[in-house]
PDB file of C-alpha atoms in Angstrom:
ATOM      1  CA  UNK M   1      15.473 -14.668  -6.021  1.00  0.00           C
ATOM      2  CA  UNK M   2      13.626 -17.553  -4.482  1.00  0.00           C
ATOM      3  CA  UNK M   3      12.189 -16.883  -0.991  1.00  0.00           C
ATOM      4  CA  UNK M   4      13.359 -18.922   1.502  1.00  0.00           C
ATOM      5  CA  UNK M   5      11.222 -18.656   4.511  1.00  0.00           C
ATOM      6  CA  UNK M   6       7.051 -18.481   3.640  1.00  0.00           C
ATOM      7  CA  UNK M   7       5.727 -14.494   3.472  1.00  0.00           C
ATOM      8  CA  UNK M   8       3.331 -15.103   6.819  1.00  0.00           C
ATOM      9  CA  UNK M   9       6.425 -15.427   9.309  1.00  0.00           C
ATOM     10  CA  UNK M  10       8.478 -12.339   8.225  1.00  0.00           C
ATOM     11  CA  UNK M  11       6.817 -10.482  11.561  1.00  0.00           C
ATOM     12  CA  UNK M  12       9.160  -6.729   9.908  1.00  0.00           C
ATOM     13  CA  UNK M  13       5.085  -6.153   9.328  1.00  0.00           C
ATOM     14  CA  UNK M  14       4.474  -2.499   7.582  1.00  0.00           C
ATOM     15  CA  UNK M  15       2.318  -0.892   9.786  1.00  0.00           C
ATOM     16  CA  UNK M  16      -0.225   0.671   6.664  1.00  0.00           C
ATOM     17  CA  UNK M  17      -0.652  -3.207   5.342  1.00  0.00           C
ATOM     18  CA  UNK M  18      -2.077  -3.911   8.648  1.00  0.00           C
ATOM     19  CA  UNK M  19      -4.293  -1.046   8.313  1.00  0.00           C
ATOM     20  CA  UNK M  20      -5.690  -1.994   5.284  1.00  0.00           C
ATOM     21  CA  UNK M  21      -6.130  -5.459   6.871  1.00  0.00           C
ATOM     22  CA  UNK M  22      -8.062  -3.432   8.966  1.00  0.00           C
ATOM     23  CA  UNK M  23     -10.140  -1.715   6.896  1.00  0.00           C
ATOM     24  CA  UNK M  24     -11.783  -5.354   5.684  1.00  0.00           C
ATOM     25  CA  UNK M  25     -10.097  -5.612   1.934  1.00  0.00           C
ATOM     26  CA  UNK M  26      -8.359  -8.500   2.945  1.00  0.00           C
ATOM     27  CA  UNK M  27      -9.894 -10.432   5.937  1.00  0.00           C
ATOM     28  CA  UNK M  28     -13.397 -11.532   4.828  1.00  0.00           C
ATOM     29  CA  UNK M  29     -13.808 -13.165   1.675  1.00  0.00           C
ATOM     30  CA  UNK M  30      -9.894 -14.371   1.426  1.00  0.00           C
ATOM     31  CA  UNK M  31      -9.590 -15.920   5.196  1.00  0.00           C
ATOM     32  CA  UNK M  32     -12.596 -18.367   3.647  1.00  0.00           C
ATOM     33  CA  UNK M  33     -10.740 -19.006   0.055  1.00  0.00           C
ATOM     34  CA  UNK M  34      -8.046 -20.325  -1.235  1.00  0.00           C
ATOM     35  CA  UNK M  35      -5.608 -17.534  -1.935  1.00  0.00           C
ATOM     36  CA  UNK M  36      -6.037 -16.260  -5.628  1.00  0.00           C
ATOM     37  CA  UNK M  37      -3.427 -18.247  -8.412  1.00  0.00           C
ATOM     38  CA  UNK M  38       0.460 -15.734  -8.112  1.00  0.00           C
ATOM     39  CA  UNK M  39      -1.230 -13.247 -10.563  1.00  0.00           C
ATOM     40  CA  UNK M  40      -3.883 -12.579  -8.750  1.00  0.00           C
ATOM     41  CA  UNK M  41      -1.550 -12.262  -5.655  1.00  0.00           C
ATOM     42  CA  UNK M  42       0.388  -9.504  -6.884  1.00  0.00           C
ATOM     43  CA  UNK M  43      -2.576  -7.815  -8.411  1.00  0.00           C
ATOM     44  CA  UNK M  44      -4.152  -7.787  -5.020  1.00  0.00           C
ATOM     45  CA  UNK M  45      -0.840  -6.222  -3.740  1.00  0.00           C
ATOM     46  CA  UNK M  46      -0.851  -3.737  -6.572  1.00  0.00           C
ATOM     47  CA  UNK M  47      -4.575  -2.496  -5.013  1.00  0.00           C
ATOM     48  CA  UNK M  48      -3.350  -3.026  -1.570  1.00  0.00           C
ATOM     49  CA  UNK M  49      -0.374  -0.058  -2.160  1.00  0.00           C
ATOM     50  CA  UNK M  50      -2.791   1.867  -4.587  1.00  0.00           C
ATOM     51  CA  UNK M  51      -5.133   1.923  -1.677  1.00  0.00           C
ATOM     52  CA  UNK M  52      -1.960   2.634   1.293  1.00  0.00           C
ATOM     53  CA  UNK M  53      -0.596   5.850  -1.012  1.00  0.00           C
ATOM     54  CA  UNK M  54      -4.153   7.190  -1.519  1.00  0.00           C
ATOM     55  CA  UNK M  55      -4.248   7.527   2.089  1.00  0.00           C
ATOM     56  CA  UNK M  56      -2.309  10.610   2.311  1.00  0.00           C
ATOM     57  CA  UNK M  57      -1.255  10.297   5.988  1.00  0.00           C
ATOM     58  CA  UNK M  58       0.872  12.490   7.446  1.00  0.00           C
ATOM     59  CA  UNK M  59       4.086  11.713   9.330  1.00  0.00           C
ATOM     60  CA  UNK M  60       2.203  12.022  12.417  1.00  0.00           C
ATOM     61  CA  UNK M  61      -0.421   9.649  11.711  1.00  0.00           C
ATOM     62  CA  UNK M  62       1.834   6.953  10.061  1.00  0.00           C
ATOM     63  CA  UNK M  63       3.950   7.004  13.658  1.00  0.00           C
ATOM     64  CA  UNK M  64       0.448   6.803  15.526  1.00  0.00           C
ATOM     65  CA  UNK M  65      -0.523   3.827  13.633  1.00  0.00           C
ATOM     66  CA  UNK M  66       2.772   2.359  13.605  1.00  0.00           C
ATOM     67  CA  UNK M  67       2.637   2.998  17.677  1.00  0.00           C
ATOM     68  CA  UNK M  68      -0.978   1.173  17.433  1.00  0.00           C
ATOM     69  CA  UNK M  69       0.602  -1.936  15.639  1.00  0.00           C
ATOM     70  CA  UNK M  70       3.695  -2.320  17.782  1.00  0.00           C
ATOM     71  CA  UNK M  71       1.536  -2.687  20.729  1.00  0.00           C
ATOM     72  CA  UNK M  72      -0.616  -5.372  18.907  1.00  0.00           C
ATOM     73  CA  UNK M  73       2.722  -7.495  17.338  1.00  0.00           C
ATOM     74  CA  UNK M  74       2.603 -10.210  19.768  1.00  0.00           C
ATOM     75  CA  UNK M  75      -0.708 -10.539  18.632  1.00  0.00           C
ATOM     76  CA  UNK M  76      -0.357 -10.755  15.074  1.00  0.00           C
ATOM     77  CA  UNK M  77       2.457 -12.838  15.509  1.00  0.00           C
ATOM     78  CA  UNK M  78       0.787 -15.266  17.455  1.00  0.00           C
ATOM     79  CA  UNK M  79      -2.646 -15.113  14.781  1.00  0.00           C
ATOM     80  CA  UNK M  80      -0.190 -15.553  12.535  1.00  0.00           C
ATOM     81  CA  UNK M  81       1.757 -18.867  13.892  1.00  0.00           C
ATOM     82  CA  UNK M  82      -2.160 -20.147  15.441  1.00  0.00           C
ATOM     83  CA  UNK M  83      -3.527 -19.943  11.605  1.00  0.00           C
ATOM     84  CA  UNK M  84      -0.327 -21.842   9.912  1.00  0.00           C
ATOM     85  CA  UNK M  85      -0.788 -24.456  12.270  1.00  0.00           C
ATOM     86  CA  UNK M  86      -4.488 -24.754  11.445  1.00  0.00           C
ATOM     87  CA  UNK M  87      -3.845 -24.787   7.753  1.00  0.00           C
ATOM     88  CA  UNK M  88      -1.274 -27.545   8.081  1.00  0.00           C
ATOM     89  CA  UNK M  89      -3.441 -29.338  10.296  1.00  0.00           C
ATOM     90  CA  UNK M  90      -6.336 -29.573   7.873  1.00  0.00           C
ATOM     91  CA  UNK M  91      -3.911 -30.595   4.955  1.00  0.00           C
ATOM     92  CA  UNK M  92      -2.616 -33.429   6.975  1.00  0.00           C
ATOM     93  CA  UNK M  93      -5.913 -34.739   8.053  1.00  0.00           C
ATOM     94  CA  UNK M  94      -7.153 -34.136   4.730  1.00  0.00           C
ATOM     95  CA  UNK M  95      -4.594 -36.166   3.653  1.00  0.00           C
ATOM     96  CA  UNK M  96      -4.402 -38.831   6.087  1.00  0.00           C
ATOM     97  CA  UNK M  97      -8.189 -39.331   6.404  1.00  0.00           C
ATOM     98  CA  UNK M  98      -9.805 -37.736   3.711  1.00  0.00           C
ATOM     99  CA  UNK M  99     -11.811 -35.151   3.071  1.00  0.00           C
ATOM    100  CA  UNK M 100     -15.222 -35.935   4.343  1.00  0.00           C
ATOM    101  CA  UNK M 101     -13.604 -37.445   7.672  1.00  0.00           C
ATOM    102  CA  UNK M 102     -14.006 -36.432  11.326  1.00  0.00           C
ATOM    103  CA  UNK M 103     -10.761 -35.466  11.543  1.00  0.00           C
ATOM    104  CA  UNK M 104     -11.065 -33.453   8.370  1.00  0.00           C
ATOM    105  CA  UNK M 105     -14.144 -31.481   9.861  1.00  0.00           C
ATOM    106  CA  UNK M 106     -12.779 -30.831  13.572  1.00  0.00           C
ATOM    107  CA  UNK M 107      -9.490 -29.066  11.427  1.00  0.00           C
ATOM    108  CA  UNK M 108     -11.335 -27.269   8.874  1.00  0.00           C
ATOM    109  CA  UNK M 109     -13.396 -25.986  12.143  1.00  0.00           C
ATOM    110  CA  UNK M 110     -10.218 -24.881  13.810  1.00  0.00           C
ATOM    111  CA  UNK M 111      -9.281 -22.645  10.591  1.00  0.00           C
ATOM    112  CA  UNK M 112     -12.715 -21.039  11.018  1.00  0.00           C
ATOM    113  CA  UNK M 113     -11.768 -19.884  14.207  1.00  0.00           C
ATOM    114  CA  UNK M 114      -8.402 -18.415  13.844  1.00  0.00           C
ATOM    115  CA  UNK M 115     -10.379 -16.532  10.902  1.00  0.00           C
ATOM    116  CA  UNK M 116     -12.513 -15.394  12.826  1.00  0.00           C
ATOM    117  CA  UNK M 117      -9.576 -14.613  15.604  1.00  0.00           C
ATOM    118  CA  UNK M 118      -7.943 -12.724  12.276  1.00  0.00           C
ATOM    119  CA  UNK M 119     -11.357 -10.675  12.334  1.00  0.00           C
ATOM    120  CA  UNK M 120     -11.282  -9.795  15.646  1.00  0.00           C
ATOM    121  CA  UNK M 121      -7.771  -8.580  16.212  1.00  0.00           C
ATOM    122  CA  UNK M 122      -7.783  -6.732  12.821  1.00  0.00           C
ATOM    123  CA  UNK M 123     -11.264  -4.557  14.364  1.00  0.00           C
ATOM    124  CA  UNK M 124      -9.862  -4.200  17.529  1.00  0.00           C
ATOM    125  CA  UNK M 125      -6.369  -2.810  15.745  1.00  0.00           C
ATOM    126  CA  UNK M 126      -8.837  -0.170  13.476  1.00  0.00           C
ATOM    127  CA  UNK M 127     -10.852   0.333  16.494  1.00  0.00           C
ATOM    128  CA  UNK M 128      -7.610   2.514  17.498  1.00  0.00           C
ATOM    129  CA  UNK M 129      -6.794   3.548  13.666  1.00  0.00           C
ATOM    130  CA  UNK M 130      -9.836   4.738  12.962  1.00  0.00           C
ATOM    131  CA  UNK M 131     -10.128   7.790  15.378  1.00  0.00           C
ATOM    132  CA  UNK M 132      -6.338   8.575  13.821  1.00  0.00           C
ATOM    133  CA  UNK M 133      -7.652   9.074  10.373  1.00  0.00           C
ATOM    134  CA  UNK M 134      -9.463  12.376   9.055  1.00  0.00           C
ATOM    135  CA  UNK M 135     -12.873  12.345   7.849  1.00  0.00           C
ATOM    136  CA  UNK M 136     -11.979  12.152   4.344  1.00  0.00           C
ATOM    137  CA  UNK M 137      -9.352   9.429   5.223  1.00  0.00           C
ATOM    138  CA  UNK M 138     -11.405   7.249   6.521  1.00  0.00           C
ATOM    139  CA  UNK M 139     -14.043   7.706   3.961  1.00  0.00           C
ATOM    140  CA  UNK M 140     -11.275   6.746   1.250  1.00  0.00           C
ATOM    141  CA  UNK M 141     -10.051   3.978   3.244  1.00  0.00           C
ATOM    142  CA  UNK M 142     -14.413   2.831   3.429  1.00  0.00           C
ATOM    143  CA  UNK M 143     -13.902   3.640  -1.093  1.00  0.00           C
ATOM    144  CA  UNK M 144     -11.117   1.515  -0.928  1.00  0.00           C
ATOM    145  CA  UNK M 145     -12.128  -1.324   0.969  1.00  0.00           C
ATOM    146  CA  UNK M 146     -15.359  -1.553  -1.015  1.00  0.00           C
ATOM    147  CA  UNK M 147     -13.526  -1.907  -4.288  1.00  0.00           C
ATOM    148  CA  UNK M 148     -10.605  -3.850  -2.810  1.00  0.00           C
ATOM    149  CA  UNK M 149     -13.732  -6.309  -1.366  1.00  0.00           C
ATOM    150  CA  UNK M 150     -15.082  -6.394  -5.128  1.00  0.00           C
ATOM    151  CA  UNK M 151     -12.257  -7.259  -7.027  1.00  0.00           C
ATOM    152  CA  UNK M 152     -11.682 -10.387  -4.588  1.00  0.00           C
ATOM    153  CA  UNK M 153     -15.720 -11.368  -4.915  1.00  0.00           C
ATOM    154  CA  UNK M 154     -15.451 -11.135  -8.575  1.00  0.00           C
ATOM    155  CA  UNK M 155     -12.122 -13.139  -8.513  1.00  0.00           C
ATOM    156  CA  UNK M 156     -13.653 -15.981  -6.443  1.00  0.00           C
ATOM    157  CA  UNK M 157     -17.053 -15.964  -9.083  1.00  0.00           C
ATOM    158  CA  UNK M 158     -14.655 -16.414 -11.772  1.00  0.00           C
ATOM    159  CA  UNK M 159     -13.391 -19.109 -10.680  1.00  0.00           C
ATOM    160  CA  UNK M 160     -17.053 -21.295 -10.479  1.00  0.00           C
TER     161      UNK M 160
END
């Protein structure tokens, strides 16, 4: 079925996606780059829940976690709304000015910061994760990241 309303404002966010946001896989190289072509999308998605079921929390720590991201919705929701307006910003001066124009610059400077707001909130949310997750969780989660980090580096090389 088609989707009606864009992915980025269903807020019914799982809390283990937003702790592998917080473990890095997504939030650095992809918050500067164009998301990869719908293939490479669900591919991503495809490492993403490889990486979630890996995990092996227990019931206990998925309701901690899913405690730490409730208190942190508002939050996300409002990253969330702040970065869609920056993206739509920079396409519409892009558009109306051009590329290379002042407008152009003073948008594509506004999506570096609600990147860099993305960062932010998704270490402060781990910050709180982290101490949740056992040793060896939070060594796989490091495993996982890494490779999740490489796959998206490679993707982005292929494309030069």
């Amino acid at each position: 079925p088609t989707r009606t309303k864009p992915i980025h404002t269903n807020m019914n966010i799982h809390p283990l996606l937003i702790l592998t946001l917080a473990l890095g896989a997504l939030a650095s190289p992809l918050s500067a780059a164009p998301f990869p072509p719908m293939e490479g999308r669900l591919e991503l998605m495809q490492k993403v829940m490889n990486l979630r079921e890996s995990m092996d929390l227990s019931d206990q720590q998925r309701d901690q976690i899913r405690q730490v991201v409730k208190s942190y919705r508002r939050d996300i929701k409002a990253q969330m709304i702040d970065a869609k307006e920056a993206r739509e910003t920079m396409r519409d001066a892009v558009k109306k000015h051009g590329a290379d124009s002042a407008e152009a610059e003073e948008a594509a400077a506004e999506v570096g910061e609600t990147a860099a707001s993305r960062a932010k909130l998704v270490a402060r949310i781990f910050e709180e994760v982290r101490p949740l997750l056992t040793e060896e969780q939070q060594k796989t989660a490091e495993d996982g990241r890494a490779e999740i980090s490489e796959w998206i580096e490679g993707r982005l090389s292929a494309r030069d």
